mmCIF file of C-alpha atoms in Angstrom:
data_model
loop_
_atom_site.group_PDB
_atom_site.id
_atom_site.type_symbol
_atom_site.label_atom_id
_atom_site.label_comp_id
_atom_site.label_asym_id
_atom_site.label_seq_id
_atom_site.Cartn_x
_atom_site.Cartn_y
_atom_site.Cartn_z
ATOM 1 C CA MET G 1 -10.367 -20.911 -3.442
ATOM 2 C CA LEU G 2 -9.073 -22.987 -6.351
ATOM 3 C CA GLN G 3 -12.644 -24.010 -7.150
ATOM 4 C CA LEU G 4 -13.164 -20.465 -8.432
ATOM 5 C CA LEU G 5 -10.813 -21.117 -11.350
ATOM 6 C CA PRO G 6 -12.198 -22.182 -14.744
ATOM 7 C CA GLY G 7 -12.625 -25.908 -15.226
ATOM 8 C CA GLY G 8 -9.747 -27.850 -16.732
ATOM 9 C CA VAL G 9 -7.052 -25.506 -15.444
ATOM 10 C CA GLU G 10 -4.104 -27.361 -13.926
ATOM 11 C CA VAL G 11 -2.759 -25.768 -10.762
ATOM 12 C CA ARG G 12 0.678 -26.591 -9.364
ATOM 13 C CA GLU G 13 2.231 -25.170 -6.230
ATOM 14 C CA ILE G 14 5.976 -24.574 -6.169
ATOM 15 C CA PRO G 15 7.248 -24.721 -2.568
ATOM 16 C CA ASP G 16 9.519 -21.987 -1.271
ATOM 17 C CA GLY G 17 12.603 -24.130 -1.767
ATOM 18 C CA ALA G 18 14.768 -25.322 -4.628
ATOM 19 C CA VAL G 19 13.201 -25.001 -8.076
ATOM 20 C CA PRO G 20 13.285 -28.189 -10.168
ATOM 21 C CA GLU G 21 15.753 -28.100 -13.063
ATOM 22 C CA HIS G 22 12.855 -28.706 -15.443
ATOM 23 C CA PRO G 23 9.651 -27.436 -13.776
ATOM 24 C CA GLY G 24 7.645 -27.969 -16.959
ATOM 25 C CA ARG G 25 4.925 -25.771 -18.377
ATOM 26 C CA GLY G 26 3.478 -22.792 -16.608
ATOM 27 C CA ASP G 27 1.452 -20.255 -18.578
ATOM 28 C CA ILE G 28 0.589 -18.076 -15.598
ATOM 29 C CA VAL G 29 2.573 -17.621 -12.395
ATOM 30 C CA ILE G 30 1.171 -16.128 -9.177
ATOM 31 C CA PRO G 31 4.234 -15.296 -7.068
ATOM 32 C CA HIS G 32 4.276 -16.292 -3.420
ATOM 33 C CA VAL G 33 7.925 -17.313 -2.966
ATOM 34 C CA ARG G 34 11.197 -15.539 -2.251
ATOM 35 C CA ARG G 35 12.734 -13.430 -5.012
ATOM 36 C CA SER G 36 15.624 -15.834 -5.545
ATOM 37 C CA ILE G 37 13.234 -18.752 -6.009
ATOM 38 C CA LEU G 38 10.957 -16.727 -8.270
ATOM 39 C CA ARG G 39 13.883 -15.642 -10.454
ATOM 40 C CA ASP G 40 14.894 -19.270 -11.065
ATOM 41 C CA LEU G 41 11.318 -20.393 -11.610
ATOM 42 C CA LEU G 42 10.520 -17.722 -14.201
ATOM 43 C CA ALA G 43 13.725 -18.500 -16.094
ATOM 44 C CA ARG G 44 13.028 -22.243 -16.293
ATOM 45 C CA LEU G 45 9.303 -22.511 -16.980
ATOM 46 C CA ASP G 46 8.112 -23.506 -20.428
ATOM 47 C CA ASN G 47 5.485 -21.383 -22.166
ATOM 48 C CA LEU G 48 5.438 -18.673 -19.499
ATOM 49 C CA ARG G 49 3.129 -15.884 -20.623
ATOM 50 C CA VAL G 50 1.848 -14.003 -17.566
ATOM 51 C CA VAL G 51 2.978 -13.154 -14.051
ATOM 52 C CA GLN G 52 -0.003 -12.088 -11.939
ATOM 53 C CA THR G 53 0.749 -10.610 -8.521
ATOM 54 C CA LEU G 54 -1.731 -10.515 -5.660
ATOM 55 C CA SER G 55 -0.340 -7.145 -4.588
ATOM 56 C CA ALA G 56 -1.119 -3.688 -5.916
ATOM 57 C CA GLY G 57 2.602 -2.864 -6.065
ATOM 58 C CA VAL G 58 5.021 -4.819 -8.223
ATOM 59 C CA ASP G 59 8.360 -3.355 -7.086
ATOM 60 C CA LEU G 60 9.481 -6.704 -5.654
ATOM 61 C CA VAL G 61 9.078 -8.576 -8.947
ATOM 62 C CA VAL G 62 9.178 -6.098 -11.822
ATOM 63 C CA ASP G 63 12.905 -6.556 -12.476
ATOM 64 C CA LEU G 64 12.560 -10.352 -12.582
ATOM 65 C CA ILE G 65 10.107 -10.555 -15.481
ATOM 66 C CA PRO G 66 11.608 -12.171 -18.607
ATOM 67 C CA ASP G 67 11.278 -10.436 -21.965
ATOM 68 C CA GLY G 68 7.971 -11.135 -23.644
ATOM 69 C CA VAL G 69 6.160 -11.997 -20.399
ATOM 70 C CA VAL G 70 3.244 -9.812 -19.315
ATOM 71 C CA LEU G 71 3.185 -8.561 -15.716
ATOM 72 C CA CYS G 72 -0.179 -7.763 -14.136
ATOM 73 C CA ASP G 73 -0.894 -6.359 -10.689
ATOM 74 C CA ALA G 74 -3.903 -6.783 -8.413
ATOM 75 C CA ARG G 75 -5.137 -3.214 -8.650
ATOM 76 C CA GLY G 76 -8.598 -3.010 -7.092
ATOM 77 C CA VAL G 77 -8.220 -6.068 -4.883
ATOM 78 C CA HIS G 78 -6.849 -4.026 -1.963
ATOM 79 C CA ASP G 79 -9.090 -0.972 -2.286
ATOM 80 C CA VAL G 80 -11.444 -1.816 0.575
ATOM 81 C CA PRO G 81 -9.019 -2.926 3.309
ATOM 82 C CA VAL G 82 -6.399 -0.231 2.640
ATOM 83 C CA SER G 83 -8.924 2.600 2.393
ATOM 84 C CA GLU G 84 -10.621 1.404 5.594
ATOM 85 C CA TRP G 85 -7.220 1.337 7.345
ATOM 86 C CA VAL G 86 -6.512 4.903 6.215
ATOM 87 C CA LEU G 87 -9.885 6.088 7.467
ATOM 88 C CA ALA G 88 -9.405 4.200 10.748
ATOM 89 C CA VAL G 89 -5.998 5.690 11.554
ATOM 90 C CA ILE G 90 -7.042 9.220 10.644
ATOM 91 C CA LEU G 91 -10.093 8.874 12.890
ATOM 92 C CA ALA G 92 -7.904 7.414 15.643
ATOM 93 C CA MET G 93 -5.376 10.236 15.412
ATOM 94 C CA GLN G 94 -7.990 12.973 15.238
ATOM 95 C CA ARG G 95 -9.880 11.569 18.228
ATOM 96 C CA ASP G 96 -6.622 11.008 20.168
ATOM 97 C CA LEU G 97 -7.343 7.297 20.610
ATOM 98 C CA PRO G 98 -3.677 6.227 20.991
ATOM 99 C CA ARG G 99 -3.519 8.357 24.159
ATOM 100 C CA TYR G 100 -6.506 6.554 25.633
ATOM 101 C CA VAL G 101 -5.145 3.117 24.695
ATOM 102 C CA ARG G 102 -1.976 3.957 26.621
ATOM 103 C CA GLN G 103 -4.023 5.220 29.557
ATOM 104 C CA GLN G 104 -6.210 2.108 29.528
ATOM 105 C CA THR G 105 -3.198 -0.112 30.198
ATOM 106 C CA ASN G 106 -2.652 1.874 33.402
ATOM 107 C CA GLY G 107 -6.301 2.195 34.398
ATOM 108 C CA ASN G 108 -6.049 5.964 33.983
ATOM 109 C CA TRP G 109 -9.398 7.749 33.490
ATOM 110 C CA GLN G 110 -8.136 11.139 32.342
ATOM 111 C CA PRO G 111 -9.501 13.260 29.479
ATOM 112 C CA ALA G 112 -6.933 14.788 27.146
ATOM 113 C CA PRO G 113 -5.950 18.362 28.011
ATOM 114 C CA ALA G 114 -7.313 19.673 24.704
ATOM 115 C CA PRO G 115 -10.479 18.770 22.752
ATOM 116 C CA ALA G 116 -10.129 16.175 20.014
ATOM 117 C CA HIS G 117 -10.258 17.104 16.335
ATOM 118 C CA GLU G 118 -12.835 16.090 13.748
ATOM 119 C CA VAL G 119 -12.415 14.520 10.335
ATOM 120 C CA ASN G 120 -15.216 16.752 9.131
ATOM 121 C CA GLY G 121 -13.681 19.793 7.472
ATOM 122 C CA MET G 122 -10.185 18.341 7.121
ATOM 123 C CA GLU G 123 -8.129 19.148 4.038
ATOM 124 C CA VAL G 124 -6.538 15.879 2.892
ATOM 125 C CA LEU G 125 -4.006 15.233 0.148
ATOM 126 C CA VAL G 126 -4.050 11.733 -1.308
ATOM 127 C CA LEU G 127 -0.654 11.213 -2.909
ATOM 128 C CA GLY G 128 -1.106 8.318 -5.293
ATOM 129 C CA HIS G 129 -4.588 8.862 -6.708
ATOM 130 C CA GLY G 130 -5.169 5.512 -8.337
ATOM 131 C CA SER G 131 -7.682 2.808 -7.467
ATOM 132 C CA ILE G 132 -6.905 2.772 -3.733
ATOM 133 C CA GLY G 133 -6.587 6.556 -3.655
ATOM 134 C CA ARG G 134 -10.057 7.012 -5.095
ATOM 135 C CA ALA G 135 -11.447 4.557 -2.526
ATOM 136 C CA VAL G 136 -9.786 6.593 0.236
ATOM 137 C CA GLU G 137 -11.283 9.763 -1.197
ATOM 138 C CA GLN G 138 -14.760 8.235 -1.250
ATOM 139 C CA ARG G 139 -14.580 7.240 2.409
ATOM 140 C CA LEU G 140 -13.061 10.476 3.656
ATOM 141 C CA THR G 141 -15.516 12.689 1.786
ATOM 142 C CA SER G 142 -18.376 10.746 3.352
ATOM 143 C CA PHE G 143 -17.030 11.999 6.705
ATOM 144 C CA GLY G 144 -16.967 15.589 5.480
ATOM 145 C CA ALA G 145 -13.283 15.885 4.559
ATOM 146 C CA ARG G 146 -12.160 17.738 1.451
ATOM 147 C CA VAL G 147 -9.781 15.607 -0.598
ATOM 148 C CA THR G 148 -7.285 16.627 -3.270
ATOM 149 C CA GLY G 149 -5.850 13.800 -5.343
ATOM 150 C CA VAL G 150 -2.196 14.040 -6.374
ATOM 151 C CA ALA G 151 -0.472 11.738 -8.867
ATOM 152 C CA LEU G 152 2.968 11.536 -10.446
ATOM 153 C CA HIS G 153 1.499 13.215 -13.519
ATOM 154 C CA ALA G 154 -1.382 15.699 -13.493
ATOM 155 C CA ARG G 155 -4.597 14.706 -15.201
ATOM 156 C CA GLU G 156 -8.180 15.906 -15.169
ATOM 157 C CA GLY G 157 -9.351 16.107 -11.557
ATOM 158 C CA THR G 158 -5.921 15.193 -10.152
ATOM 159 C CA ARG G 159 -2.986 17.456 -9.391
ATOM 160 C CA GLY G 160 0.610 16.553 -10.200
ATOM 161 C CA VAL G 161 3.493 16.141 -7.744
ATOM 162 C CA ASP G 162 4.947 19.420 -9.019
ATOM 163 C CA ASP G 163 2.111 21.131 -7.127
ATOM 164 C CA LEU G 164 3.093 19.629 -3.759
ATOM 165 C CA PRO G 165 5.109 22.647 -2.521
ATOM 166 C CA SER G 166 1.971 24.788 -2.696
ATOM 167 C CA LEU G 167 -0.412 22.064 -1.467
ATOM 168 C CA LEU G 168 1.431 20.670 1.555
ATOM 169 C CA PRO G 169 1.230 23.767 3.819
ATOM 170 C CA GLY G 170 -2.577 23.725 3.717
ATOM 171 C CA ALA G 171 -3.176 20.004 4.249
ATOM 172 C CA ASP G 172 -4.351 18.604 7.589
ATOM 173 C CA ALA G 173 -3.376 15.097 6.452
ATOM 174 C CA VAL G 174 -1.250 13.644 3.659
ATOM 175 C CA VAL G 175 -1.994 10.055 2.645
ATOM 176 C CA VAL G 176 0.884 8.393 0.776
ATOM 177 C CA LEU G 177 -0.115 5.549 -1.543
ATOM 178 C CA LEU G 178 2.603 5.865 -4.175
ATOM 179 C CA PRO G 179 4.193 2.836 -5.836
ATOM 180 C CA LEU G 180 7.912 2.363 -5.294
ATOM 181 C CA THR G 181 9.892 3.410 -8.346
ATOM 182 C CA GLU G 182 13.168 5.218 -8.873
ATOM 183 C CA GLN G 183 11.159 8.433 -9.153
ATOM 184 C CA THR G 184 9.271 7.945 -5.890
ATOM 185 C CA ARG G 185 12.045 6.486 -3.727
ATOM 186 C CA GLY G 186 12.689 8.968 -0.913
ATOM 187 C CA MET G 187 10.116 11.455 -2.242
ATOM 188 C CA VAL G 188 8.704 12.010 1.242
ATOM 189 C CA GLY G 189 11.901 13.380 2.737
ATOM 190 C CA ALA G 190 12.981 16.148 5.073
ATOM 191 C CA ASP G 191 11.999 18.949 2.674
ATOM 192 C CA PHE G 192 8.580 17.369 2.102
ATOM 193 C CA VAL G 193 7.960 17.010 5.843
ATOM 194 C CA ALA G 194 9.189 20.554 6.533
ATOM 195 C CA ARG G 195 6.534 21.937 4.158
ATOM 196 C CA MET G 196 3.719 20.135 5.960
ATOM 197 C CA LYS G 197 1.292 22.068 8.131
ATOM 198 C CA PRO G 198 2.199 21.951 11.834
ATOM 199 C CA GLY G 199 0.164 19.199 13.508
ATOM 200 C CA ALA G 200 -0.745 17.536 10.212
ATOM 201 C CA ILE G 201 -0.902 13.740 9.927
ATOM 202 C CA LEU G 202 1.385 11.864 7.549
ATOM 203 C CA VAL G 203 -0.201 8.537 6.629
ATOM 204 C CA ASN G 204 1.859 5.973 4.705
ATOM 205 C CA ALA G 205 0.099 2.868 3.396
ATOM 206 C CA GLY G 206 2.163 2.623 0.216
ATOM 207 C CA ARG G 207 5.777 1.512 0.320
ATOM 208 C CA GLY G 208 8.274 2.203 3.095
ATOM 209 C CA PRO G 209 11.198 3.432 0.952
ATOM 210 C CA VAL G 210 9.007 6.147 -0.584
ATOM 211 C CA ALA G 211 9.477 7.977 2.726
ATOM 212 C CA ASP G 212 12.528 8.868 4.808
ATOM 213 C CA THR G 213 11.775 7.201 8.139
ATOM 214 C CA GLN G 214 14.382 9.287 9.958
ATOM 215 C CA ALA G 215 12.921 12.548 8.679
ATOM 216 C CA ILE G 216 9.459 11.460 9.789
ATOM 217 C CA SER G 217 10.757 10.328 13.173
ATOM 218 C CA ASP G 218 12.570 13.627 13.764
ATOM 219 C CA ALA G 219 9.482 15.655 12.912
ATOM 220 C CA VAL G 220 7.150 13.561 15.081
ATOM 221 C CA GLN G 221 9.550 13.614 18.040
ATOM 222 C CA ALA G 222 9.766 17.403 17.691
ATOM 223 C CA GLY G 223 5.963 17.612 17.789
ATOM 224 C CA ARG G 224 5.773 19.193 14.328
ATOM 225 C CA ILE G 225 3.640 16.507 12.703
ATOM 226 C CA ARG G 226 1.894 13.256 13.570
ATOM 227 C CA ALA G 227 2.347 10.005 11.665
ATOM 228 C CA ALA G 228 0.391 6.812 11.018
ATOM 229 C CA LEU G 229 2.602 4.239 9.313
ATOM 230 C CA ASP G 230 1.783 0.793 7.992
ATOM 231 C CA VAL G 231 5.099 0.588 6.140
ATOM 232 C CA ALA G 232 8.625 1.682 6.985
ATOM 233 C CA ALA G 233 12.208 1.628 5.793
ATOM 234 C CA PRO G 234 13.728 -0.577 7.003
ATOM 235 C CA GLU G 235 10.940 -3.074 7.455
ATOM 236 C CA PRO G 236 10.260 -4.409 9.958
ATOM 237 C CA LEU G 237 10.961 -1.275 11.942
ATOM 238 C CA PRO G 238 13.743 -2.112 14.462
ATOM 239 C CA ARG G 239 12.524 -2.814 17.991
ATOM 240 C CA ASP G 240 14.669 -0.004 19.392
ATOM 241 C CA HIS G 241 13.477 2.632 16.915
ATOM 242 C CA PRO G 242 12.201 5.747 18.743
ATOM 243 C CA LEU G 243 8.995 5.879 16.691
ATOM 244 C CA TRP G 244 7.646 2.920 18.667
ATOM 245 C CA HIS G 245 7.576 5.057 21.798
ATOM 246 C CA THR G 246 6.950 8.529 20.380
ATOM 247 C CA GLU G 247 3.688 10.269 21.159
ATOM 248 C CA GLY G 248 2.045 11.241 17.904
ATOM 249 C CA ALA G 249 3.036 8.055 16.072
ATOM 250 C CA LEU G 250 0.721 5.140 15.275
ATOM 251 C CA ILE G 251 2.370 2.081 13.736
ATOM 252 C CA THR G 252 0.948 -1.135 12.291
ATOM 253 C CA PRO G 253 3.054 -3.989 10.789
ATOM 254 C CA HIS G 254 2.174 -3.787 7.077
ATOM 255 C CA ILE G 255 -1.332 -5.126 7.535
ATOM 256 C CA ALA G 256 -3.415 -2.407 5.858
ATOM 257 C CA GLY G 257 -4.153 -4.578 2.837
ATOM 258 C CA THR G 258 -5.155 -7.699 4.733
ATOM 259 C CA SER G 259 -8.640 -8.695 5.825
ATOM 260 C CA ASP G 260 -10.760 -11.815 6.109
ATOM 261 C CA ALA G 261 -12.264 -10.983 2.708
ATOM 262 C CA PHE G 262 -8.951 -10.601 0.876
ATOM 263 C CA LEU G 263 -8.397 -14.163 -0.370
ATOM 264 C CA GLY G 264 -11.888 -14.476 -1.780
ATOM 265 C CA ARG G 265 -11.595 -11.145 -3.569
ATOM 266 C CA ALA G 266 -8.097 -11.973 -4.846
ATOM 267 C CA TRP G 267 -8.996 -15.389 -6.218
ATOM 268 C CA ARG G 268 -12.149 -14.113 -7.900
ATOM 269 C CA PHE G 269 -9.920 -11.618 -9.694
ATOM 270 C CA VAL G 270 -7.404 -14.360 -10.604
ATOM 271 C CA ALA G 271 -10.224 -16.528 -11.940
ATOM 272 C CA GLU G 272 -11.414 -13.706 -14.178
ATOM 273 C CA GLN G 273 -7.867 -13.101 -15.373
ATOM 274 C CA VAL G 274 -7.324 -16.796 -16.174
ATOM 275 C CA GLN G 275 -10.599 -16.904 -18.099
ATOM 276 C CA ARG G 276 -9.521 -13.866 -20.110
ATOM 277 C CA TYR G 277 -6.232 -15.573 -20.909
ATOM 278 C CA LEU G 278 -8.010 -18.744 -22.061
ATOM 279 C CA ASP G 279 -10.435 -16.740 -24.202
ATOM 280 C CA GLY G 280 -7.700 -14.605 -25.749
ATOM 281 C CA GLU G 281 -9.167 -11.414 -24.306
ATOM 282 C CA PRO G 282 -7.082 -8.441 -23.100
ATOM 283 C CA LEU G 283 -5.805 -8.947 -19.569
ATOM 284 C CA LEU G 284 -6.614 -6.545 -16.756
ATOM 285 C CA ASN G 285 -4.087 -4.409 -14.862
ATOM 286 C CA VAL G 286 -1.189 -4.854 -17.262
ATOM 287 C CA VAL G 287 1.841 -3.089 -15.752
ATOM 288 C CA SER G 288 3.627 -0.458 -17.808
ATOM 289 C CA GLU G 289 6.401 1.969 -16.856
ATOM 290 C CA GLY G 290 7.249 -0.181 -13.836
ATOM 291 C CA TYR G 291 3.972 0.292 -11.907
#
């Protein structure tokens, strides 16, 4: 993928080990090492100007960025795989596919006792109505769902989180795509879950600590809601956690944003960003207010 970068750009890889005392010049850093290594690297590099993540969220690095260094995220790079994952799990839950996967392992040909549900006609809240949220909306509306976007702050065409108490009781599914900040940590807690419509699906493809895993687990075990989780707190979810074996829960190991097309898409974005830096043009996806 390095061939996508502009000509003449020097690329160095820092292994996930000890950082040299004098690592030299590095105008742009793309993090792929542990936080402790990244902290040392960013402090020692000469001429550091930009840190460009390959993730949409920056919660793991935002507090490590030195003064005067610009942090950029990879907003847009994950739109397709994450929105497809959201659509896939909602379809799976509505059509009761986890039940049939369990039955298949036992060779059990047995229809569910009640008819499956459709995506068509669903009322869906998308909590975190940014680039990925809009991609989710596009895919769900093509299946006939009605989508309401919700963001931390209301804007034209998007409701604010202050409206959640009135929105949650009418939603058949709530898709959580929020970044992890001090404001969002624990936002999806027991009160949030208690306001959800009975039988609704809680989908989390954002960050695990945004939601209270215990509150979700209690509600799913009680049969109040269903849940499709790609992230959890703690992560990985412990092997003995009851959610693994609870009917009404669908869990994947933080893979929503990965696909065979990801690296190509990511490095094309990096190449454009590097070219902008070389040309002195404004960078894309500059992070402000921590996300």
